[in-house]
Coordinates of C-alpha atoms in Angstrom, one line a residue:
M1 CA 23.9 -73.5 48.7
S2 CA 24.6 -70.2 47.0
L3 CA 23.0 -67.3 45.3
D4 CA 24.9 -64.2 43.3
A5 CA 22.1 -61.8 44.7
T6 CA 24.7 -58.8 44.1
R7 CA 24.0 -59.6 40.5
A8 CA 20.4 -58.6 40.6
L9 CA 21.0 -55.3 42.9
E10 CA 23.7 -54.0 40.3
S11 CA 21.6 -54.5 37.3
D12 CA 18.7 -52.6 38.0
P13 CA 18.0 -49.5 40.5
L14 CA 14.4 -50.8 41.8
H15 CA 13.9 -54.3 43.7
W16 CA 11.7 -55.8 46.0
Y17 CA 12.4 -56.5 49.8
R18 CA 10.4 -59.1 51.5
C19 CA 9.4 -57.3 54.7
L20 CA 9.2 -59.2 58.1
C21 CA 5.2 -58.9 57.9
G22 CA 5.2 -60.8 54.5
N23 CA 4.9 -57.8 52.3
E24 CA 7.1 -57.1 49.3
V25 CA 8.2 -53.4 49.5
P26 CA 9.7 -51.5 46.4
V27 CA 13.3 -50.3 47.3
T28 CA 16.4 -49.0 45.8
P29 CA 20.1 -49.9 47.1
L30 CA 21.0 -46.2 47.7
T31 CA 17.6 -45.0 49.4
G32 CA 16.0 -48.2 50.7
G33 CA 12.2 -48.0 51.2
T34 CA 9.3 -48.0 53.8
C35 CA 6.8 -50.8 54.0
D36 CA 3.5 -49.4 53.4
K37 CA 2.0 -52.4 55.3
C38 CA 3.7 -52.2 58.8
G39 CA 5.7 -49.0 58.3
R40 CA 9.2 -50.3 58.8
Q41 CA 11.9 -48.6 57.4
I42 CA 14.3 -50.5 55.2
S43 CA 17.9 -48.7 55.1
P44 CA 20.5 -49.4 52.4
E45 CA 22.7 -51.0 54.9
K46 CA 19.6 -53.8 55.6
I47 CA 19.6 -54.2 52.0
R48 CA 23.2 -55.0 51.6
L49 CA 23.2 -57.1 54.6
D50 CA 20.0 -59.3 53.9
S51 CA 20.0 -59.4 50.2
A52 CA 20.4 -63.2 50.0
L53 CA 17.7 -63.9 52.6
A54 CA 15.0 -61.1 52.2
M55 CA 15.4 -59.7 48.2
T56 CA 12.6 -60.7 46.0
L57 CA 14.4 -61.4 42.4
N58 CA 12.8 -58.8 39.9
Q59 CA 10.1 -60.5 37.9
C60 CA 11.8 -60.4 34.6
H61 CA 15.2 -61.4 36.0
S62 CA 13.6 -64.4 37.2
L63 CA 12.1 -65.5 34.5
Q64 CA 14.7 -65.5 32.7
T65 CA 16.9 -67.3 35.2
N66 CA 14.2 -70.0 35.4
A67 CA 13.9 -70.4 32.1
S68 CA 17.3 -71.0 31.2
K69 CA 18.1 -73.1 33.8
I70 CA 15.2 -75.2 33.0
E71 CA 16.2 -75.6 29.7
S72 CA 19.7 -76.8 30.5
D73 CA 18.7 -79.0 33.5
N74 CA 16.1 -82.1 33.8
A75 CA 13.0 -81.2 32.2
N76 CA 11.2 -82.5 35.6
V77 CA 12.8 -79.3 37.6
A78 CA 9.8 -77.4 36.1
Q79 CA 7.4 -79.2 38.0
W80 CA 8.8 -77.9 41.1
I81 CA 8.5 -74.1 40.5
G82 CA 5.7 -72.7 42.6
R83 CA 5.2 -75.9 44.6
R84 CA 5.2 -75.8 48.5
L85 CA 6.7 -78.4 50.7
G86 CA 5.4 -77.6 54.1
H87 CA 6.1 -73.8 54.7
F88 CA 8.7 -73.5 51.9
E89 CA 7.6 -72.4 48.4
I90 CA 9.8 -73.4 45.6
I91 CA 10.9 -70.4 43.7
E92 CA 13.9 -71.3 41.2
P93 CA 16.5 -73.9 40.5
L94 CA 19.9 -73.1 41.9
G95 CA 21.7 -76.0 41.0
Q96 CA 21.9 -80.0 41.1
G97 CA 23.8 -82.5 43.5
G98 CA 24.7 -85.6 43.6
M99 CA 21.5 -86.8 45.4
G100 CA 19.2 -84.1 44.5
Q101 CA 17.8 -80.7 43.1
V102 CA 18.7 -77.5 44.8
F103 CA 16.1 -74.6 44.6
R104 CA 15.8 -70.9 46.2
A105 CA 12.9 -71.2 48.3
L106 CA 10.8 -68.8 50.5
D107 CA 10.1 -70.0 54.1
H108 CA 6.8 -68.4 54.7
A109 CA 7.2 -69.3 58.2
L110 CA 9.9 -66.6 58.7
Q111 CA 9.6 -64.8 55.7
R112 CA 13.0 -65.3 54.4
Y113 CA 14.7 -67.1 51.4
V114 CA 16.7 -70.5 51.9
A115 CA 17.9 -73.2 49.7
V116 CA 16.0 -76.2 49.6
K117 CA 17.6 -79.4 48.5
V118 CA 15.1 -82.0 47.4
L119 CA 16.5 -85.6 47.7
R120 CA 15.7 -88.1 44.9
R121 CA 13.8 -91.3 46.3
G122 CA 15.8 -94.0 45.2
K123 CA 14.2 -97.4 43.6
S124 CA 16.0 -99.8 45.9
Q125 CA 16.2 -100.2 49.8
R126 CA 19.8 -99.4 49.4
D127 CA 18.9 -96.1 48.0
D128 CA 16.3 -95.2 50.7
K129 CA 18.8 -96.3 53.2
Q130 CA 21.5 -93.7 51.5
I131 CA 18.8 -91.0 51.7
E132 CA 18.3 -91.8 55.2
L133 CA 21.8 -91.5 56.1
L134 CA 22.1 -88.2 54.2
L135 CA 18.9 -86.8 56.7
Q136 CA 21.0 -88.0 59.8
E137 CA 24.1 -86.4 58.7
A138 CA 21.7 -83.2 57.9
I139 CA 20.7 -83.3 61.5
A140 CA 24.1 -83.9 62.8
Q141 CA 25.4 -80.8 60.7
A142 CA 22.3 -78.9 62.2
R143 CA 24.0 -79.1 65.4
V144 CA 27.1 -77.5 64.5
N145 CA 26.5 -74.0 65.2
H146 CA 29.6 -72.3 63.5
P147 CA 29.9 -69.1 61.1
N148 CA 32.0 -70.9 58.9
V149 CA 29.4 -73.8 58.5
A150 CA 26.5 -73.5 56.1
T151 CA 23.3 -73.7 58.8
I152 CA 20.6 -76.5 58.3
Y153 CA 17.2 -74.8 59.0
H154 CA 14.9 -78.0 58.3
V155 CA 15.0 -81.8 57.7
S156 CA 11.8 -83.6 56.3
R157 CA 11.6 -87.4 56.0
D158 CA 8.4 -86.9 53.5
D159 CA 7.9 -90.0 52.0
G160 CA 7.2 -88.7 48.9
D161 CA 9.9 -85.7 48.9
P162 CA 12.6 -85.6 51.3
F163 CA 14.2 -82.5 51.7
L164 CA 16.5 -80.3 53.5
A165 CA 16.2 -76.2 53.9
M166 CA 19.6 -74.7 54.7
E167 CA 21.1 -71.3 54.8
L168 CA 21.1 -69.3 51.5
V169 CA 25.0 -67.8 51.0
D170 CA 25.2 -64.5 49.2
G171 CA 27.8 -65.4 46.7
G172 CA 29.4 -67.9 44.6
T173 CA 31.4 -70.5 45.5
L174 CA 35.3 -70.7 45.4
A175 CA 35.1 -73.0 42.2
A176 CA 33.7 -70.0 40.2
R177 CA 36.5 -67.4 41.7
I178 CA 39.4 -69.4 40.9
K179 CA 38.2 -69.7 37.0
H180 CA 39.7 -66.4 36.8
G181 CA 43.3 -67.5 38.2
P182 CA 44.8 -68.0 41.5
L183 CA 43.8 -65.9 44.5
P184 CA 45.8 -63.3 46.4
F185 CA 47.7 -65.1 49.3
N186 CA 46.0 -62.8 52.1
E187 CA 42.9 -64.1 50.9
I188 CA 43.8 -67.8 50.7
A189 CA 45.5 -67.4 53.9
L190 CA 42.2 -66.3 55.6
I191 CA 40.1 -68.9 53.7
A192 CA 42.3 -71.5 54.9
S193 CA 41.9 -70.5 58.5
Q194 CA 38.1 -70.5 58.3
I195 CA 37.8 -73.8 56.4
V196 CA 40.0 -75.7 59.4
E197 CA 38.2 -74.1 61.8
A198 CA 35.1 -75.3 60.5
L199 CA 36.5 -78.7 60.0
R200 CA 37.8 -78.7 63.5
V201 CA 34.3 -77.9 64.9
S202 CA 32.5 -80.3 62.9
L203 CA 34.8 -83.2 64.1
Q204 CA 33.9 -82.4 67.8
F205 CA 30.5 -83.1 66.9
D206 CA 31.7 -86.7 65.4
I207 CA 31.6 -85.4 61.5
I208 CA 34.2 -85.9 59.0
H209 CA 33.0 -83.9 55.5
G210 CA 34.1 -86.3 52.9
D211 CA 33.8 -83.9 50.1
I212 CA 36.3 -80.8 50.4
K213 CA 36.7 -79.0 47.2
P214 CA 36.1 -75.6 45.9
N215 CA 32.5 -76.2 44.8
N216 CA 31.6 -77.1 48.5
L217 CA 32.9 -73.6 49.7
L218 CA 30.6 -70.7 49.4
I219 CA 31.8 -67.1 49.9
K220 CA 29.7 -64.3 51.4
K221 CA 29.7 -61.0 50.3
S222 CA 31.9 -60.3 53.5
G223 CA 34.6 -62.5 52.4
D224 CA 33.8 -65.3 54.8
I225 CA 33.8 -68.9 53.9
K226 CA 31.2 -71.5 54.5
L227 CA 31.6 -74.9 54.4
S228 CA 28.4 -76.7 52.7
D229 CA 27.3 -79.9 51.0
F230 CA 27.7 -82.4 53.8
G231 CA 26.1 -85.3 51.7
M232 CA 29.3 -87.4 51.8
A233 CA 29.8 -87.0 55.5
R234 CA 30.6 -89.8 57.9
S235 CA 30.8 -90.3 61.7
A236 CA 34.6 -90.0 62.8
T237 CA 33.5 -92.7 65.5
K238 CA 31.3 -94.9 64.1
E239 CA 32.2 -98.0 62.4
E240 CA 30.5 -97.8 58.8
G241 CA 31.5 -101.2 57.3
E242 CA 31.7 -101.5 53.8
S243 CA 30.7 -98.6 52.0
D244 CA 30.3 -96.7 48.5
L245 CA 33.6 -94.5 47.9
G246 CA 32.3 -91.1 47.6
G247 CA 33.7 -87.6 46.8
T248 CA 35.5 -86.1 43.7
P249 CA 38.3 -88.2 42.5
N250 CA 40.8 -85.5 41.9
Y251 CA 40.4 -84.4 45.7
L252 CA 40.3 -88.1 46.9
A253 CA 43.1 -88.9 49.3
P254 CA 45.1 -92.0 48.0
E255 CA 44.4 -94.3 50.5
L256 CA 40.6 -93.8 50.0
L257 CA 41.2 -95.3 46.7
H258 CA 42.6 -98.3 48.4
G259 CA 39.4 -98.8 50.3
D260 CA 40.3 -96.9 53.6
Q261 CA 37.7 -95.1 55.5
P262 CA 37.4 -91.6 55.5
S263 CA 39.4 -90.0 58.2
V264 CA 40.7 -87.0 59.2
Q265 CA 43.7 -87.1 57.2
S266 CA 41.7 -87.8 54.3
D267 CA 39.8 -84.2 54.6
M268 CA 43.3 -83.1 55.2
Y269 CA 44.5 -84.3 51.8
A270 CA 41.4 -82.7 49.9
L271 CA 42.0 -79.5 51.9
G272 CA 45.2 -79.5 50.5
V273 CA 44.2 -80.1 46.9
T274 CA 41.9 -77.1 47.4
L275 CA 44.5 -74.9 49.0
Y276 CA 47.1 -75.5 46.2
E277 CA 44.5 -75.0 43.5
L278 CA 43.6 -71.9 45.2
T279 CA 47.0 -71.0 45.1
F280 CA 48.4 -71.9 41.8
G281 CA 45.5 -72.0 39.7
R282 CA 45.5 -76.0 39.0
I283 CA 45.1 -79.3 40.9
P284 CA 48.4 -80.8 42.2
V285 CA 47.6 -84.4 40.5
E286 CA 45.4 -84.9 37.7
L287 CA 43.9 -88.6 37.8
T288 CA 43.8 -90.2 34.7
G289 CA 41.5 -93.0 33.5
S290 CA 38.2 -94.3 34.7
T291 CA 39.1 -97.3 37.1
F292 CA 40.4 -97.5 40.7
K293 CA 43.4 -98.9 39.3
E294 CA 44.2 -96.3 36.8
W295 CA 43.6 -93.6 39.8
I296 CA 46.0 -95.4 42.0
D297 CA 48.6 -95.5 39.3
S298 CA 48.2 -91.8 38.6
H299 CA 48.8 -90.9 42.3
H300 CA 51.5 -93.3 42.5
N301 CA 53.3 -92.1 39.5
S302 CA 53.0 -88.3 40.2
A303 CA 55.0 -86.2 42.1
L304 CA 54.1 -83.0 43.9
V305 CA 55.3 -80.2 41.8
F306 CA 55.6 -76.4 43.0
P307 CA 56.9 -73.6 41.2
S308 CA 60.9 -73.1 40.7
P309 CA 62.1 -70.6 42.3
W310 CA 59.3 -70.4 44.9
P311 CA 57.3 -67.1 44.3
E312 CA 58.4 -64.2 46.4
H313 CA 54.7 -63.3 47.1
L314 CA 54.3 -66.7 49.0
P315 CA 55.6 -67.5 52.3
V316 CA 58.0 -70.4 52.2
G317 CA 56.1 -71.9 55.3
W318 CA 53.3 -72.4 52.9
K319 CA 54.9 -74.7 50.6
V320 CA 55.9 -76.7 53.7
L321 CA 52.1 -76.8 54.5
L322 CA 51.0 -77.9 51.3
I323 CA 53.4 -80.6 51.4
R324 CA 52.4 -82.2 54.7
L325 CA 48.7 -81.7 53.7
L326 CA 49.3 -83.4 50.4
A327 CA 51.5 -86.2 51.6
K328 CA 50.6 -89.6 50.0
S329 CA 50.6 -91.4 53.2
P330 CA 48.2 -90.4 56.2
A331 CA 51.0 -90.7 58.9
D332 CA 52.7 -87.8 57.1
R333 CA 50.0 -85.5 57.5
F334 CA 48.9 -83.3 60.6
P335 CA 47.7 -85.5 63.3
K336 CA 45.1 -82.9 64.4
Y337 CA 43.3 -79.6 63.1
E338 CA 44.9 -77.6 65.9
D339 CA 48.5 -78.4 64.5
V340 CA 47.3 -77.2 61.0
L341 CA 45.6 -74.1 62.8
G342 CA 49.0 -73.5 64.5
M343 CA 50.8 -73.3 61.3
L344 CA 48.5 -71.4 59.5
S345 CA 48.7 -68.6 62.7
K346 CA 52.3 -68.3 61.8
L347 CA 51.5 -67.3 58.2
Q348 CA 48.7 -65.3 58.4
P349 CA 49.4 -61.8 56.9
R350 CA 49.8 -59.1 59.8
R351 CA 49.2 -55.5 59.9
S352 CA 52.0 -53.9 61.6
P353 CA 52.4 -50.0 62.2
S354 CA 55.1 -48.7 59.7
A355 CA 58.3 -47.3 61.0
R356 CA 58.7 -43.9 62.0
R357 CA 61.7 -41.8 60.1
L358 CA 63.6 -41.0 62.5
P359 CA 64.4 -44.6 64.0
R360 CA 65.0 -45.6 60.6
L361 CA 67.5 -42.9 60.1
V362 CA 69.4 -43.9 63.1
A363 CA 69.5 -47.7 62.3
A364 CA 70.6 -47.0 58.8
A365 CA 73.2 -44.6 60.2
I366 CA 74.3 -47.3 62.6
D367 CA 74.4 -49.9 60.0
Y368 CA 76.6 -48.0 57.7
S369 CA 78.6 -47.0 60.7
I370 CA 79.6 -50.5 61.5
V371 CA 80.5 -51.4 58.0
M372 CA 82.3 -48.5 57.7
L373 CA 84.6 -49.0 61.2
L374 CA 85.3 -52.4 59.9
W375 CA 86.7 -50.9 56.6
I376 CA 89.5 -48.7 58.5
P377 CA 91.5 -51.7 59.3
A378 CA 90.8 -53.2 55.7
M379 CA 92.1 -49.7 54.3
V380 CA 95.2 -49.6 56.6
F381 CA 96.3 -53.2 55.4
V382 CA 95.5 -52.1 51.8
E383 CA 97.4 -48.7 52.2
F384 CA 100.5 -50.7 53.7
L385 CA 100.3 -53.7 51.6
P386 CA 103.6 -55.5 51.6
A387 CA 103.0 -56.7 48.2
R388 CA 103.1 -52.9 46.9
W389 CA 106.7 -52.4 47.6
F390 CA 107.7 -55.4 45.2
I391 CA 104.8 -55.1 42.6
P392 CA 106.3 -53.0 39.5
G393 CA 104.0 -50.7 38.0
A394 CA 102.8 -53.0 35.2
L395 CA 100.9 -55.2 38.1
E396 CA 99.4 -52.3 40.0
F397 CA 96.1 -53.8 38.8
V398 CA 96.5 -56.6 40.8
A399 CA 97.5 -54.5 43.7
G400 CA 94.0 -52.8 42.9
V401 CA 92.1 -56.1 42.9
L402 CA 93.5 -57.3 46.1
A403 CA 92.5 -53.9 47.9
M404 CA 88.8 -54.5 46.3
L405 CA 88.6 -57.7 48.0
M406 CA 89.6 -56.3 51.3
L407 CA 87.2 -54.0 51.1
F408 CA 84.2 -56.1 50.2
A409 CA 85.2 -58.5 52.9
P410 CA 83.0 -56.2 55.8
L411 CA 80.4 -55.7 53.3
L412 CA 80.0 -59.1 52.2
S413 CA 80.3 -60.2 56.2
Y414 CA 77.5 -57.8 57.0
V415 CA 75.3 -59.2 54.3
V416 CA 75.7 -62.9 55.3
L417 CA 74.9 -61.9 59.0
V418 CA 71.7 -60.0 58.0
G419 CA 70.6 -62.7 55.7
W420 CA 71.5 -65.3 58.7
W421 CA 69.7 -63.4 61.4
K422 CA 67.1 -61.6 58.9
Q423 CA 67.7 -58.7 61.3
S424 CA 70.5 -56.1 61.1
I425 CA 72.3 -54.4 64.5
G426 CA 70.8 -51.1 63.5
R427 CA 67.2 -52.3 63.3
S428 CA 67.3 -54.6 66.4
L429 CA 68.8 -51.5 68.5
M430 CA 65.9 -49.4 67.4
Q431 CA 63.3 -52.2 67.7
L432 CA 62.5 -52.2 64.1
R433 CA 62.1 -55.3 61.4
V434 CA 61.8 -55.8 57.6
V435 CA 58.4 -57.4 56.4
N436 CA 57.3 -58.1 53.0
R437 CA 54.0 -57.2 51.5
F438 CA 52.1 -59.4 53.9
G439 CA 53.4 -58.5 57.0
L440 CA 55.6 -61.8 57.1
T441 CA 59.2 -62.3 57.7
P442 CA 60.8 -62.4 54.2
S443 CA 62.6 -65.3 52.8
T444 CA 66.4 -65.4 53.1
R445 CA 66.8 -64.4 49.5
L446 CA 64.5 -61.5 49.6
I447 CA 66.5 -60.1 52.7
V448 CA 69.9 -60.5 51.2
T449 CA 68.6 -58.8 48.2
R450 CA 67.3 -56.0 50.2
T451 CA 70.4 -55.7 51.9
N452 CA 72.8 -55.3 48.9
L453 CA 70.1 -52.7 47.5
R454 CA 70.5 -50.9 50.9
M455 CA 74.5 -51.3 51.0
L456 CA 74.9 -50.2 47.2
P457 CA 76.3 -46.9 47.9
L458 CA 79.2 -48.9 49.7
W459 CA 79.3 -51.5 47.2
M460 CA 80.4 -49.0 44.6
L461 CA 82.6 -47.3 46.9
A462 CA 84.4 -50.8 47.3
L463 CA 85.2 -50.8 43.6
L464 CA 87.2 -47.6 43.4
P465 CA 90.8 -49.1 44.2
A466 CA 90.2 -51.3 41.5
V467 CA 89.1 -48.7 39.0
A468 CA 91.8 -46.5 40.3
N469 CA 94.3 -49.0 38.1
A470 CA 92.1 -49.5 35.4
G471 CA 94.0 -47.3 32.7
V472 CA 92.9 -44.4 30.7
L473 CA 89.4 -44.8 31.8
T474 CA 90.4 -44.5 35.3
A475 CA 89.2 -40.6 36.3
F476 CA 85.6 -41.4 34.4
L477 CA 84.8 -44.6 36.0
S478 CA 85.8 -43.2 39.4
I479 CA 83.8 -40.2 39.0
T480 CA 80.9 -42.3 37.7
L481 CA 80.7 -44.4 40.7
A482 CA 81.3 -42.0 43.2
V483 CA 78.5 -39.9 41.7
T484 CA 76.3 -43.0 41.5
A485 CA 77.0 -44.1 45.0
M486 CA 76.2 -40.7 46.3
V487 CA 72.8 -40.3 44.0
W488 CA 71.6 -43.6 45.4
L489 CA 72.2 -42.5 49.0
L490 CA 70.5 -39.6 48.4
V491 CA 67.2 -40.5 46.7
D492 CA 67.1 -43.8 49.2
L493 CA 67.5 -41.2 52.1
A494 CA 64.9 -38.6 50.3
M495 CA 62.2 -41.0 49.8
M496 CA 62.4 -42.2 53.5
L497 CA 62.0 -38.6 55.0
I498 CA 59.4 -37.7 52.2
L499 CA 57.3 -40.6 51.9
G500 CA 57.7 -42.3 55.1
R501 CA 55.3 -45.6 55.2
G502 CA 58.2 -47.5 56.1
K503 CA 59.7 -47.6 52.8
S504 CA 62.6 -46.1 50.8
L505 CA 64.2 -47.0 47.4
H506 CA 65.5 -49.9 48.1
D507 CA 62.3 -51.3 49.7
Y508 CA 60.4 -50.3 46.7
F509 CA 62.8 -52.4 44.8
A510 CA 62.6 -55.4 47.1
G511 CA 58.9 -55.2 47.9
T512 CA 59.3 -54.8 51.7
R513 CA 58.7 -52.3 54.4
V514 CA 60.2 -51.6 57.6
V515 CA 58.0 -51.5 60.7
W516 CA 58.1 -51.9 64.6
D517 CA 59.0 -54.8 66.0
T518 CA 55.9 -55.7 67.9
K519 CA 56.6 -59.4 68.2

């Protein structure tokens, strides 16, 4: 369960902090405070770290929040404010789940704030059985001791008011984050690894989550993710028999709509929908209609669509990962979470030290020299081209074009080699490599673009033989090409020498940089 505690911290310089002794201490985020009952010092750092668990909402803010939520939610919510369930005192509503109301509550035993989910007592034996299953899954979840799983503190089977007490997270949900648009890839990659690790550990405790979606993924202020709301969780090994279909339709795997039991692969599909939504700001398949048949038809008739061309800020491997997670057949998805984590580890943004100036200069000199050495036999062939002896002056332009093509051959060969190898001879000898903005190996298209920009001066010089036979503008075009090539080369080298940071002019245009090859 979540609470945006930073909202209150930012809106008022004076706040109340609940000390370990139970006393409420006036504090400020910049200077902290001192408990006048036990003498404990409350530092600004402690306020920042404990804001969700120990900050008492300002009275005005609390009343306004309660009033607005009580008006918008069921009128019965108002009767809970101030009540005590065991040693938990209900403070204010946080939201409403499928099986009950969620409140911010004070744990008087440990003097901290928690989230309490009060379950609705059913009107039939089937409803009571469902509540019992939820409580059992909560107990199972409580055994999952993992930093990316919301912690269950207490489970009560009170005949009148069964409830769960769980960790209160000091941030919002992913659903709230993506309302403002897709997330940066470095955040998505980190979030994905944390979710998969939480699901992998949960599976070791025989738990399949069953309802993975942005609303059930909470963000701490530190950026860490908490997997919450195991209300649809099922045992991975226990035969459940016939059960009601649970979860959110747009996140349900196709096989669940056909009546199959939840599985690791169905959770993987919901994970795929979530990651697709974080990446592109929309879900991959929008189910239409209100019946199972209409939903099944939507799945069957909807193809998985990706942006074309593939965005350069996303690794190509990310598309491969999403395709496997969102496969319509469970057999085409990953067999286990370890395989997903293995692929994610290859896509995680990396921080490699930027290459120094001297190694970069030496690598560039080597690569330029290789191309220019390959030019020597081409230029000799052009100079002694037999066809020139027989081509009259009017056809001299054809000889120039032929010479240009001969000089293009070494450059084109170099570009093809670097694009295929994703490395140049010079950088390889100097133990350097090119990476994109996330520290990953760029796509072939980006490598080719960067290589052409790097060799732009040589491409311009290769045009000179053709321009030399272009007519009245020969001198002007030749000088322009030569000067442009020289200026580009000098600016490129100047940026490399002055700015450093593994970037030069062609890197700024391509969005790349050169780093030490630490692989």
